[in-house]
mmCIF file of C-alpha atoms in Angstrom:
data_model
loop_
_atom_site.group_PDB
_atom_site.id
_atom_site.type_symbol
_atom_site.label_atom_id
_atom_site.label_comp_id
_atom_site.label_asym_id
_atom_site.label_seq_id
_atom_site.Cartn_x
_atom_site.Cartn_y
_atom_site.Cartn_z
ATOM 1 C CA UNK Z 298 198.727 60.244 91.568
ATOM 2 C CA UNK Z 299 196.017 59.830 88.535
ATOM 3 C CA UNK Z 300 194.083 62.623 87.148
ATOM 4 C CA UNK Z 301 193.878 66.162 89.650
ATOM 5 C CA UNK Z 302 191.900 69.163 90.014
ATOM 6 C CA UNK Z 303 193.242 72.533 91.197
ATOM 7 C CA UNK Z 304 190.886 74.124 93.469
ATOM 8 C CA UNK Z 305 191.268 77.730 94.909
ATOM 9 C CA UNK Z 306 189.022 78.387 98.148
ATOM 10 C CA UNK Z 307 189.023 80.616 100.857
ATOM 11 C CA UNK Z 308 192.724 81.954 99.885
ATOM 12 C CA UNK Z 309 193.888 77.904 99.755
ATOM 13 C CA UNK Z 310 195.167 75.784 96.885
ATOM 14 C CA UNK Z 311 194.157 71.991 97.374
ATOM 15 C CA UNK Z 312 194.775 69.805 94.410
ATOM 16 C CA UNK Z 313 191.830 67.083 94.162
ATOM 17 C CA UNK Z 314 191.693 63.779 93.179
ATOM 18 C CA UNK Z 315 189.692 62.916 90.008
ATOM 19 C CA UNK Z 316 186.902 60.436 90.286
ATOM 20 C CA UNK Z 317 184.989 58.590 87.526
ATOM 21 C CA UNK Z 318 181.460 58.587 88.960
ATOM 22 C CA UNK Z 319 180.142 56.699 85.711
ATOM 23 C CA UNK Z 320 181.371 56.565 82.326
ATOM 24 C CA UNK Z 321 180.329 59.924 81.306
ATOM 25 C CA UNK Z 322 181.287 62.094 84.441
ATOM 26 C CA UNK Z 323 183.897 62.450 86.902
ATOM 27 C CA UNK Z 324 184.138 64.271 90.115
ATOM 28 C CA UNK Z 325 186.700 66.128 92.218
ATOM 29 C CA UNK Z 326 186.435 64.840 95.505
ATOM 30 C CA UNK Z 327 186.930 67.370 98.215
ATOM 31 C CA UNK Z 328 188.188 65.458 101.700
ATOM 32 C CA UNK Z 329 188.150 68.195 104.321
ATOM 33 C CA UNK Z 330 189.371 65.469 106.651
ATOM 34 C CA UNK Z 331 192.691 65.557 107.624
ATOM 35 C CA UNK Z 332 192.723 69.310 106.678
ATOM 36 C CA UNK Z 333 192.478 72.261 109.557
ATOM 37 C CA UNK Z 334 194.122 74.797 107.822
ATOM 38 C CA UNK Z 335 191.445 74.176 105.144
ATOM 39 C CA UNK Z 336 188.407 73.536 107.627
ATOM 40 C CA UNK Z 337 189.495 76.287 109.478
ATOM 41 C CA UNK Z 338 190.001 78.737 106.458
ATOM 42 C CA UNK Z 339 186.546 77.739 105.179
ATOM 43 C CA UNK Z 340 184.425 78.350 108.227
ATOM 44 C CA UNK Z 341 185.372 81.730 108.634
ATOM 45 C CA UNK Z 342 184.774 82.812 105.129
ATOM 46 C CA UNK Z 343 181.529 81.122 105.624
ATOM 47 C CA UNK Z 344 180.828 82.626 108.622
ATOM 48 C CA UNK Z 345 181.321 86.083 107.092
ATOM 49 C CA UNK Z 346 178.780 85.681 104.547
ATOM 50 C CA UNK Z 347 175.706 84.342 106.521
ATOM 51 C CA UNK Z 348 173.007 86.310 107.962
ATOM 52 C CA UNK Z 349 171.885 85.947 111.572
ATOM 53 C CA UNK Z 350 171.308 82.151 112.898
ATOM 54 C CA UNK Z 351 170.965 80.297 116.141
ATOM 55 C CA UNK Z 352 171.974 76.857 115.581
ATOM 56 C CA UNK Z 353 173.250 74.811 112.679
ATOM 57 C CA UNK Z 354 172.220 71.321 111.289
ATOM 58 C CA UNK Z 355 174.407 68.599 109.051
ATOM 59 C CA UNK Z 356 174.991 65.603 107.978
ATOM 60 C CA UNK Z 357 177.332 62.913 108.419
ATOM 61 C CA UNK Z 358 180.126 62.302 108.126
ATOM 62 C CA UNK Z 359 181.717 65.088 105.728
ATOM 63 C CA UNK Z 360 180.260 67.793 107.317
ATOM 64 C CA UNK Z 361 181.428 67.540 110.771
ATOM 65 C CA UNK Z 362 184.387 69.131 110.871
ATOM 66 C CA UNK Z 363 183.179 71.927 109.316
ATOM 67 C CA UNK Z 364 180.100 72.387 111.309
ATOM 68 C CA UNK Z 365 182.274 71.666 114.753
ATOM 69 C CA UNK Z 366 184.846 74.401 113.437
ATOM 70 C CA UNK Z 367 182.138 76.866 112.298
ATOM 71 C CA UNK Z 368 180.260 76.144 115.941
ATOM 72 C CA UNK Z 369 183.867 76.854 117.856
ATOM 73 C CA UNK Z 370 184.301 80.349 115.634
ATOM 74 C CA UNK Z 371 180.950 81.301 116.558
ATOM 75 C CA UNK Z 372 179.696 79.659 119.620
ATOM 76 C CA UNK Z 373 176.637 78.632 117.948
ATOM 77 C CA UNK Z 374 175.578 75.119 118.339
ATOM 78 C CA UNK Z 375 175.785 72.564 115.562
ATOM 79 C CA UNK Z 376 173.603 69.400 115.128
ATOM 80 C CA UNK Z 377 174.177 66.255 113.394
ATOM 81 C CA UNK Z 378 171.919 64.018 111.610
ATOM 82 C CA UNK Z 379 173.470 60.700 111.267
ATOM 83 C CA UNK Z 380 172.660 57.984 108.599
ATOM 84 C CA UNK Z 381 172.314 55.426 110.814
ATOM 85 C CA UNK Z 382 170.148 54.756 113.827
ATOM 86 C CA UNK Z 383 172.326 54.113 116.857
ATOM 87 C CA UNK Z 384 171.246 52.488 119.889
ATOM 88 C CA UNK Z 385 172.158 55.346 121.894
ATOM 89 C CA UNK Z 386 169.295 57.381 120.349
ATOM 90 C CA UNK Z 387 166.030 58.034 121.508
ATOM 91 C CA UNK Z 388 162.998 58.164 119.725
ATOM 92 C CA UNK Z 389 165.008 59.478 116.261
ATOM 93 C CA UNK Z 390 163.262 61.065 113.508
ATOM 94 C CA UNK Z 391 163.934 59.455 110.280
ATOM 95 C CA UNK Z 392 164.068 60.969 106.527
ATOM 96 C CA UNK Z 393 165.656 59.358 103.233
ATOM 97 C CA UNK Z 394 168.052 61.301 101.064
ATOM 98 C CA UNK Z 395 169.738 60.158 97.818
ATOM 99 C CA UNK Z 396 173.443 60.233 97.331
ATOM 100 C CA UNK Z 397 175.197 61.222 93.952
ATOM 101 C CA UNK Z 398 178.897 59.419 96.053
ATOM 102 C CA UNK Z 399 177.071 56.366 97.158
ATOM 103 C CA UNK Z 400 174.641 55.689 94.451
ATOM 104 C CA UNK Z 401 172.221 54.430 96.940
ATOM 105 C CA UNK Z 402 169.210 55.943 99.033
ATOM 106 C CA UNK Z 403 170.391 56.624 102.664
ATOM 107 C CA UNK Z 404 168.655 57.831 105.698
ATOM 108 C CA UNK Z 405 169.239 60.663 108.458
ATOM 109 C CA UNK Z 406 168.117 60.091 111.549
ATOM 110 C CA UNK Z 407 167.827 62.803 114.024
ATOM 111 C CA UNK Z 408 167.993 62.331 118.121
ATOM 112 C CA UNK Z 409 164.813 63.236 119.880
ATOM 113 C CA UNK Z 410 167.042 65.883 122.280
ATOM 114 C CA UNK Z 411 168.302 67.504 118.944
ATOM 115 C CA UNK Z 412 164.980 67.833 117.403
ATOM 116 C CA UNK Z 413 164.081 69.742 120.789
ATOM 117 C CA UNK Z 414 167.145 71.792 120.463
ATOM 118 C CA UNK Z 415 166.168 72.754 116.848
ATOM 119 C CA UNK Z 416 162.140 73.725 117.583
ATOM 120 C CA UNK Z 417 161.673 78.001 116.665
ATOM 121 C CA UNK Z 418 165.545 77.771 115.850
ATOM 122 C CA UNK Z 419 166.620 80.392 113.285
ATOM 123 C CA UNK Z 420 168.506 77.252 111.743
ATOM 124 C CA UNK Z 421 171.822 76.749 109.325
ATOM 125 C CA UNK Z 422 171.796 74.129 106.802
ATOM 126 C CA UNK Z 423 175.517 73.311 106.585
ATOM 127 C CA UNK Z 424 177.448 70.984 104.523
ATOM 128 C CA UNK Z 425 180.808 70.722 102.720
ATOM 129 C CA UNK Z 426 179.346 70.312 99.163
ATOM 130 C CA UNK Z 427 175.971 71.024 97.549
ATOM 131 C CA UNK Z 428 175.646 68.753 94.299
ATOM 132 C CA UNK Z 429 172.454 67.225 93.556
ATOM 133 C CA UNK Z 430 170.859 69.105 96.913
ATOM 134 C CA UNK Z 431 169.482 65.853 97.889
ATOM 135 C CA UNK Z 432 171.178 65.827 101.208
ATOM 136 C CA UNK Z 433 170.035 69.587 101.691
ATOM 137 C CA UNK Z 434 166.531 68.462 101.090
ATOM 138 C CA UNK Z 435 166.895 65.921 103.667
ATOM 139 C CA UNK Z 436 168.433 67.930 106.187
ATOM 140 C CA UNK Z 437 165.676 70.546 105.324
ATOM 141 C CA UNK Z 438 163.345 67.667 105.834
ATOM 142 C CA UNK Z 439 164.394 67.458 108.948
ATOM 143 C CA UNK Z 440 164.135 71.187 109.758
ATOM 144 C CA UNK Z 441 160.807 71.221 109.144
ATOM 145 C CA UNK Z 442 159.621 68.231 111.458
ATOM 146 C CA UNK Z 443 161.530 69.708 113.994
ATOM 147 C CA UNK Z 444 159.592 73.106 113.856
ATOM 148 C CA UNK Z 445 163.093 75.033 112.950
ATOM 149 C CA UNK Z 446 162.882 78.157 110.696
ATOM 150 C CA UNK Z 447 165.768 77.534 108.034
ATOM 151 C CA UNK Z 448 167.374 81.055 107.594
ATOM 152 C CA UNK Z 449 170.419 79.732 105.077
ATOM 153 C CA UNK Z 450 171.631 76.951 103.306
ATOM 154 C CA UNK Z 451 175.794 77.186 102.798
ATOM 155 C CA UNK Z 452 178.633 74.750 101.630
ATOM 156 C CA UNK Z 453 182.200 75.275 101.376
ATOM 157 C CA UNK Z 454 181.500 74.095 97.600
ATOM 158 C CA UNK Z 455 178.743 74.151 95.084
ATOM 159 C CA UNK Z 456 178.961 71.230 92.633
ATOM 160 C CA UNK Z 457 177.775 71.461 88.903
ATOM 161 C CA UNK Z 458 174.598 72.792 88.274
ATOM 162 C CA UNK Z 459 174.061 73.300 91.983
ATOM 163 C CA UNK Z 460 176.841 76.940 91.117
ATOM 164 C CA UNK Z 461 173.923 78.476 89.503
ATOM 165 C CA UNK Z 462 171.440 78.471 92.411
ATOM 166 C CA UNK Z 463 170.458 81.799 93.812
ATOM 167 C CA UNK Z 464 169.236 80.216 97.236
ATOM 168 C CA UNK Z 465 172.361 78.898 98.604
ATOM 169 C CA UNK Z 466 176.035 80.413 99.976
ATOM 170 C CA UNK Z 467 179.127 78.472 98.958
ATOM 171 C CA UNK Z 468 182.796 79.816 98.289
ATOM 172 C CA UNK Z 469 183.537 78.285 95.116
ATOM 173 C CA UNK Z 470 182.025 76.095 92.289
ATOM 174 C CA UNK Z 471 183.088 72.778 91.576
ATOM 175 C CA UNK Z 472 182.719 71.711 88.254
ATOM 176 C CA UNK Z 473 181.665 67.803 86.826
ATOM 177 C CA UNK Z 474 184.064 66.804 84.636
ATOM 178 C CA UNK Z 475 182.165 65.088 81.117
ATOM 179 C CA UNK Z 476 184.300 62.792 79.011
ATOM 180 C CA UNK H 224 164.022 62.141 129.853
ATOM 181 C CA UNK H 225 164.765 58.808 131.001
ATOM 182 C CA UNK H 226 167.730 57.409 133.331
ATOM 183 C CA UNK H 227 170.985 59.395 133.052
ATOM 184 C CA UNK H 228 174.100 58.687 134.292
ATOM 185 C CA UNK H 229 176.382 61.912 135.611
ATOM 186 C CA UNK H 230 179.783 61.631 134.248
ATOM 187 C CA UNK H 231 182.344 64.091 135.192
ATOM 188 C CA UNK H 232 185.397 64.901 132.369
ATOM 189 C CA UNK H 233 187.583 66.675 131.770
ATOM 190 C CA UNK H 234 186.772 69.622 134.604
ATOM 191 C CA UNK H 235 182.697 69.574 132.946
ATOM 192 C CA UNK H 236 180.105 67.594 134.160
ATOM 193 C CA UNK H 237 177.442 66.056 131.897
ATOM 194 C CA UNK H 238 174.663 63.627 132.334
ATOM 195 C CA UNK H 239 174.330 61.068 129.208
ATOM 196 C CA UNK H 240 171.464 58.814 128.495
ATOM 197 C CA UNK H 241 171.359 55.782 129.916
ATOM 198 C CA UNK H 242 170.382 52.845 126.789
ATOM 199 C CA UNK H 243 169.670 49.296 126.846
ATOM 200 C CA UNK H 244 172.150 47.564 125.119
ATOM 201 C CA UNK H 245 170.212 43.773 125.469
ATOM 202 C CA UNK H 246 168.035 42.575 128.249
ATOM 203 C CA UNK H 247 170.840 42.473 131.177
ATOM 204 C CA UNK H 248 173.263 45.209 130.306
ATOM 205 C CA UNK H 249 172.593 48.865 129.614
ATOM 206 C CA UNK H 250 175.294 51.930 128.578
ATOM 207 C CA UNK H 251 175.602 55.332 129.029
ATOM 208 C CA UNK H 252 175.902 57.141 125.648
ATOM 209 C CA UNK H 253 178.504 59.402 125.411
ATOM 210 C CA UNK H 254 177.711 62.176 122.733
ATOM 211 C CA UNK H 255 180.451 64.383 121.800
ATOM 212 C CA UNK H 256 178.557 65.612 118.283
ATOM 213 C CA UNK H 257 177.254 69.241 119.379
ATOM 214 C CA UNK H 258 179.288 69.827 122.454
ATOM 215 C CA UNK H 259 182.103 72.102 121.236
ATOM 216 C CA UNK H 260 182.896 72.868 125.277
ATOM 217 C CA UNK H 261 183.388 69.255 125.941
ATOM 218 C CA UNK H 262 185.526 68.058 122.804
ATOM 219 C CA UNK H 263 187.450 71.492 123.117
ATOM 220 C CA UNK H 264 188.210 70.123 126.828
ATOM 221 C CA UNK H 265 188.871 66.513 126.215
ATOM 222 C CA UNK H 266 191.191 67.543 123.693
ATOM 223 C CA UNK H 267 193.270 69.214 125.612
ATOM 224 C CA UNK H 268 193.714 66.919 128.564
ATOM 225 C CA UNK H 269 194.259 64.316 126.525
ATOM 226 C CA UNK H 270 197.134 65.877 125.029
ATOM 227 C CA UNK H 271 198.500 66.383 127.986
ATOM 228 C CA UNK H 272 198.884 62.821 128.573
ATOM 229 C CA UNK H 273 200.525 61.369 125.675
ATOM 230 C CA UNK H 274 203.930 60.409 124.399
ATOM 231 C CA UNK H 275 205.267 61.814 121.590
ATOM 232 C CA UNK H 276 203.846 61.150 118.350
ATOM 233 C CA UNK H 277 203.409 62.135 114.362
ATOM 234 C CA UNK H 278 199.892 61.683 113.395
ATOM 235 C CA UNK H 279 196.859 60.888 114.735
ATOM 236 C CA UNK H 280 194.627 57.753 113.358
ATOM 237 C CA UNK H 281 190.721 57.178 114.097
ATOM 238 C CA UNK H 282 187.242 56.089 113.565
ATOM 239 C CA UNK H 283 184.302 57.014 111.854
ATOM 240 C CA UNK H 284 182.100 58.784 112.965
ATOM 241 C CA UNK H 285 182.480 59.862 116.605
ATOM 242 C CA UNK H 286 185.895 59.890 116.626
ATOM 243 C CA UNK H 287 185.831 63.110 114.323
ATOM 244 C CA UNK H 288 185.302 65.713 116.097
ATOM 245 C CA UNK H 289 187.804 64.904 119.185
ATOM 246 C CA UNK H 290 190.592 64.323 116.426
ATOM 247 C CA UNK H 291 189.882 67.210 114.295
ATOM 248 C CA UNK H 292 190.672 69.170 117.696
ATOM 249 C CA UNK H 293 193.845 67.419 119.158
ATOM 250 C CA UNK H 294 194.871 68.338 115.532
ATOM 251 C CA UNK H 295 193.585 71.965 115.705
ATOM 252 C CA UNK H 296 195.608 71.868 118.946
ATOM 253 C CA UNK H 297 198.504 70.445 118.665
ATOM 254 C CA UNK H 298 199.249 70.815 115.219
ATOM 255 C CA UNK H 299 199.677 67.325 114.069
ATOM 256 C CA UNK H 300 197.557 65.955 110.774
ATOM 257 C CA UNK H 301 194.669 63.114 111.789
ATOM 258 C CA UNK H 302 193.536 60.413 109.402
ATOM 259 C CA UNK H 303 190.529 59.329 109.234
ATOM 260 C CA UNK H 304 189.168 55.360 108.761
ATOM 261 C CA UNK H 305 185.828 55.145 106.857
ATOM 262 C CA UNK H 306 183.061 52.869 107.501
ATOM 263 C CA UNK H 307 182.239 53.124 103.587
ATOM 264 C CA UNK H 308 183.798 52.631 100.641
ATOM 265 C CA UNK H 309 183.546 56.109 98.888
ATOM 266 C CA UNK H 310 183.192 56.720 94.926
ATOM 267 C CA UNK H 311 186.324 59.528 95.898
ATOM 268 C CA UNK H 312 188.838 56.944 97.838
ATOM 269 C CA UNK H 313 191.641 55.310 95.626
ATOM 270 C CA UNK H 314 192.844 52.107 96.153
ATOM 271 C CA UNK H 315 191.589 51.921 99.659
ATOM 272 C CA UNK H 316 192.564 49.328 102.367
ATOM 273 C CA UNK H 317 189.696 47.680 103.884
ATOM 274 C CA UNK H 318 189.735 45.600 107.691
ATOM 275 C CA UNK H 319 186.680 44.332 110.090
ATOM 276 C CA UNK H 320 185.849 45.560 112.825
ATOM 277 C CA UNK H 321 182.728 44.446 115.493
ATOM 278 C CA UNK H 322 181.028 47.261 117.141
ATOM 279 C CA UNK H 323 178.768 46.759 120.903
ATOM 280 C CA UNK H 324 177.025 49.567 119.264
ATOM 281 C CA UNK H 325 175.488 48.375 115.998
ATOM 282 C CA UNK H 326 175.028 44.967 116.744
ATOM 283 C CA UNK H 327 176.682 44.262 113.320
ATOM 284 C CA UNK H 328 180.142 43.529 112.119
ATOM 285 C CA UNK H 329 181.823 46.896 110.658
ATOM 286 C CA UNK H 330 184.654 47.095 107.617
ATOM 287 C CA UNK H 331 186.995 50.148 107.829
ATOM 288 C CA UNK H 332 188.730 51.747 104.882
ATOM 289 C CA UNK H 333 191.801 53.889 104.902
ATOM 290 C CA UNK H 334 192.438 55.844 101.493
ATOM 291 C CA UNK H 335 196.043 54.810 99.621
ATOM 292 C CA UNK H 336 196.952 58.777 100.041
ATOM 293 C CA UNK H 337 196.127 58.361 103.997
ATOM 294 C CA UNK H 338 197.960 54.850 104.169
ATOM 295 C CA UNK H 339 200.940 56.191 102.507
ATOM 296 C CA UNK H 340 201.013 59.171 104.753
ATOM 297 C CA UNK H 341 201.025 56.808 108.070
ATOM 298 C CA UNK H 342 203.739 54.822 106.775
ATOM 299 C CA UNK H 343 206.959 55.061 108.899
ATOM 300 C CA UNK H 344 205.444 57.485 111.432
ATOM 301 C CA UNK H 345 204.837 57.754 115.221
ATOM 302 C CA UNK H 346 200.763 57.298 114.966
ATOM 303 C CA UNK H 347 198.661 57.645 117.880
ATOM 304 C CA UNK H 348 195.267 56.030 117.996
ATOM 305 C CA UNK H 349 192.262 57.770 119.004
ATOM 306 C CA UNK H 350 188.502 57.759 119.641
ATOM 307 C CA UNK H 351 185.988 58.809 122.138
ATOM 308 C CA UNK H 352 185.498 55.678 123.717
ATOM 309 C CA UNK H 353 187.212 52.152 123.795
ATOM 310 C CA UNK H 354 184.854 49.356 125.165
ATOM 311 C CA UNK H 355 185.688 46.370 123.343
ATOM 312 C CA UNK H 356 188.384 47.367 121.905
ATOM 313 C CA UNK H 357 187.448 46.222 118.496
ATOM 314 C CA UNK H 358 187.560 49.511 116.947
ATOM 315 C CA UNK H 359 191.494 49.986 118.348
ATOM 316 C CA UNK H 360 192.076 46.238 117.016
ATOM 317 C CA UNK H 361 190.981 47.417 113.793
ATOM 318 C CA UNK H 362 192.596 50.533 113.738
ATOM 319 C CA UNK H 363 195.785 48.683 114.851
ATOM 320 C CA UNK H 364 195.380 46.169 112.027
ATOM 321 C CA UNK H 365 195.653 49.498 109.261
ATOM 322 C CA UNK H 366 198.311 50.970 111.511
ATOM 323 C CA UNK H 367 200.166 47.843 111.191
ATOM 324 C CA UNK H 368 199.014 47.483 106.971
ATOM 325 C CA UNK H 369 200.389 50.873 106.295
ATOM 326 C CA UNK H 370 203.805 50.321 108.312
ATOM 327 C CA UNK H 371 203.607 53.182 110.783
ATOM 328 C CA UNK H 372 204.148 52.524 114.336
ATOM 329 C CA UNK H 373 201.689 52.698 117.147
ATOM 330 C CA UNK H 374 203.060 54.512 120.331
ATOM 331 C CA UNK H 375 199.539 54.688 121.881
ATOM 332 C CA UNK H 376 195.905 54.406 121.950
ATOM 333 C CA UNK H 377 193.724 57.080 123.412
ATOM 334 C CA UNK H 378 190.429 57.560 124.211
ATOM 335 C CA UNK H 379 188.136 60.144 126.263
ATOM 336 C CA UNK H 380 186.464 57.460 128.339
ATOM 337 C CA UNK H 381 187.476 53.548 128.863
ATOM 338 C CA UNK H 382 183.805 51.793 129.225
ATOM 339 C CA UNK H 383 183.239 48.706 131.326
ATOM 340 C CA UNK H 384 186.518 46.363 131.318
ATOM 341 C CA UNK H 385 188.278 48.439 129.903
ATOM 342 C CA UNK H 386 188.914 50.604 132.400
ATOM 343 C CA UNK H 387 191.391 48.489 133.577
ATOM 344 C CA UNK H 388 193.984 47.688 130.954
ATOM 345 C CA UNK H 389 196.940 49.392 131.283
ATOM 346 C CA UNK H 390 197.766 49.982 127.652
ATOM 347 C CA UNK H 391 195.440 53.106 126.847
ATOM 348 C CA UNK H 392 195.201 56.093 128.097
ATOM 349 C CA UNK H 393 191.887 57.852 129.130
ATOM 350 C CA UNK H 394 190.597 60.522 131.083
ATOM 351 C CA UNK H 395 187.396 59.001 132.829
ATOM 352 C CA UNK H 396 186.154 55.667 132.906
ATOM 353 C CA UNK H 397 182.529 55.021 132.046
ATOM 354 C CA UNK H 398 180.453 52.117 133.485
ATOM 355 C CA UNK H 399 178.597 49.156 132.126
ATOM 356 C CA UNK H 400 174.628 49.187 134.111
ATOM 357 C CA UNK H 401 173.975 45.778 134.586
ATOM 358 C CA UNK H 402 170.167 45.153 135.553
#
């Protein structure tokens, strides 16, 4: 099965696939999907380590299951900005966010009825890995239009450099692997 | 807020935007993303209604949430068709799909560790909403790529025509608005 990465998190051992992402550095790619023992697992620990909040905000697609299972544990809404606009929305509000996994500049869009939701919030920036933080600056991004006070920002999973910051809550580090 | 349309699921009742889809036909969009009641509910009277199966197979994105929970339920892994090609998948399968949503023809991947894991199993397919039915064609068409056999296509609401075929199963059935 190629190249894997042992990962310990919130008392479970997943062994992830190893990804070149150029030809200098590869990453471990962490699915949640397909996992509840693991989403599960992960949104409590989370949930244990975050101070007070109202209602959460992520971004699709790999941080849906964890925000739905952290908003079932704690009966706090979760929003989702999507990257596309869908004709279902109305009136979206739109920001652009880099991606280190897609290489290319993508957009969230927010629904008009979420942005409501979100106004004087005491909001939760959740995703299932903080690398680069471009997505977290997005989703902040987002915060901000909508009038939301962003109380935390926490992934199952801080990525390289991303281990070292002292304004984020994640489980465990994930490390780039140079060649 | 606009027109709404009252739908009643699942025991809950909920009033979804109604959203022109071109000059003569308009749809009721049916949300599931920050409704933790509603998929929690849907879940579970869906899984009341099925056959027996193995695994679960669906779409990106709003399919997620609905199948993370008939997993969280009932115990049984989901899988989860991309709309992207992902730095992290290996050796991914790829079919088309056409969505009354986007306008635009859609390509869905299925990682080689997912495929291999629906091979020779009982898979049910599921999403939030069949209209078309192009999404369940193209889920059928990885079903049938990965060798595991289909014993039945869900959904939470069958829009439109669909409502009447008589090889899914769905809980409500949600009108087209014709002008």
């Amino acid at each position: 099965m190629g190249e894997t990465y042992r990962l310990n998190v919130a008392g479970l051992e997943r062994d992830l696939h190893v990804c070149p992402l150029n030809d200098h550095v590869s990453i471990a790619g962490f699915i949640m999907f397909s996992d509840v023992e693991l989403t599960v697992a992960c949104a409590a620990e989370l949930l244990k380590n975050l101070p007070d909040f109202d209602v959460m905000l992520t971004a699709e697609s790999k941080g849906i299951p964890l925000a739905y299972e952290m908003s079932r544990q704690s009966g706090k809404n979760y929003y989702l900005a999507r990257k596309g606009k869908k004709l279902y929305m109305t009136n979206p509000t739109r920001v652009d966010v880099k991606s280190i996994t897609t290489e290319a500049v993508q957009t969230l869009y927010l629904d008009e009825d979420d942005m409501n939701a979100l106004k004087g919030k005491r909001l939760l920036l959740v995703d299932d890995v903080i690398s680069t933080g471009e997505s977290m600056r997005a989703l902040e991004a987002l915060a901000e239009k909508a009038g939301a006070k962003v109380v935390c920002r926490a992934a199952v999973l801080a990525e390289g450099d991303a281990a070292q910051r002292d304004d984020i809550v994640f489980l465990s580090p994930l490390p780039l692997i140079f060649r």
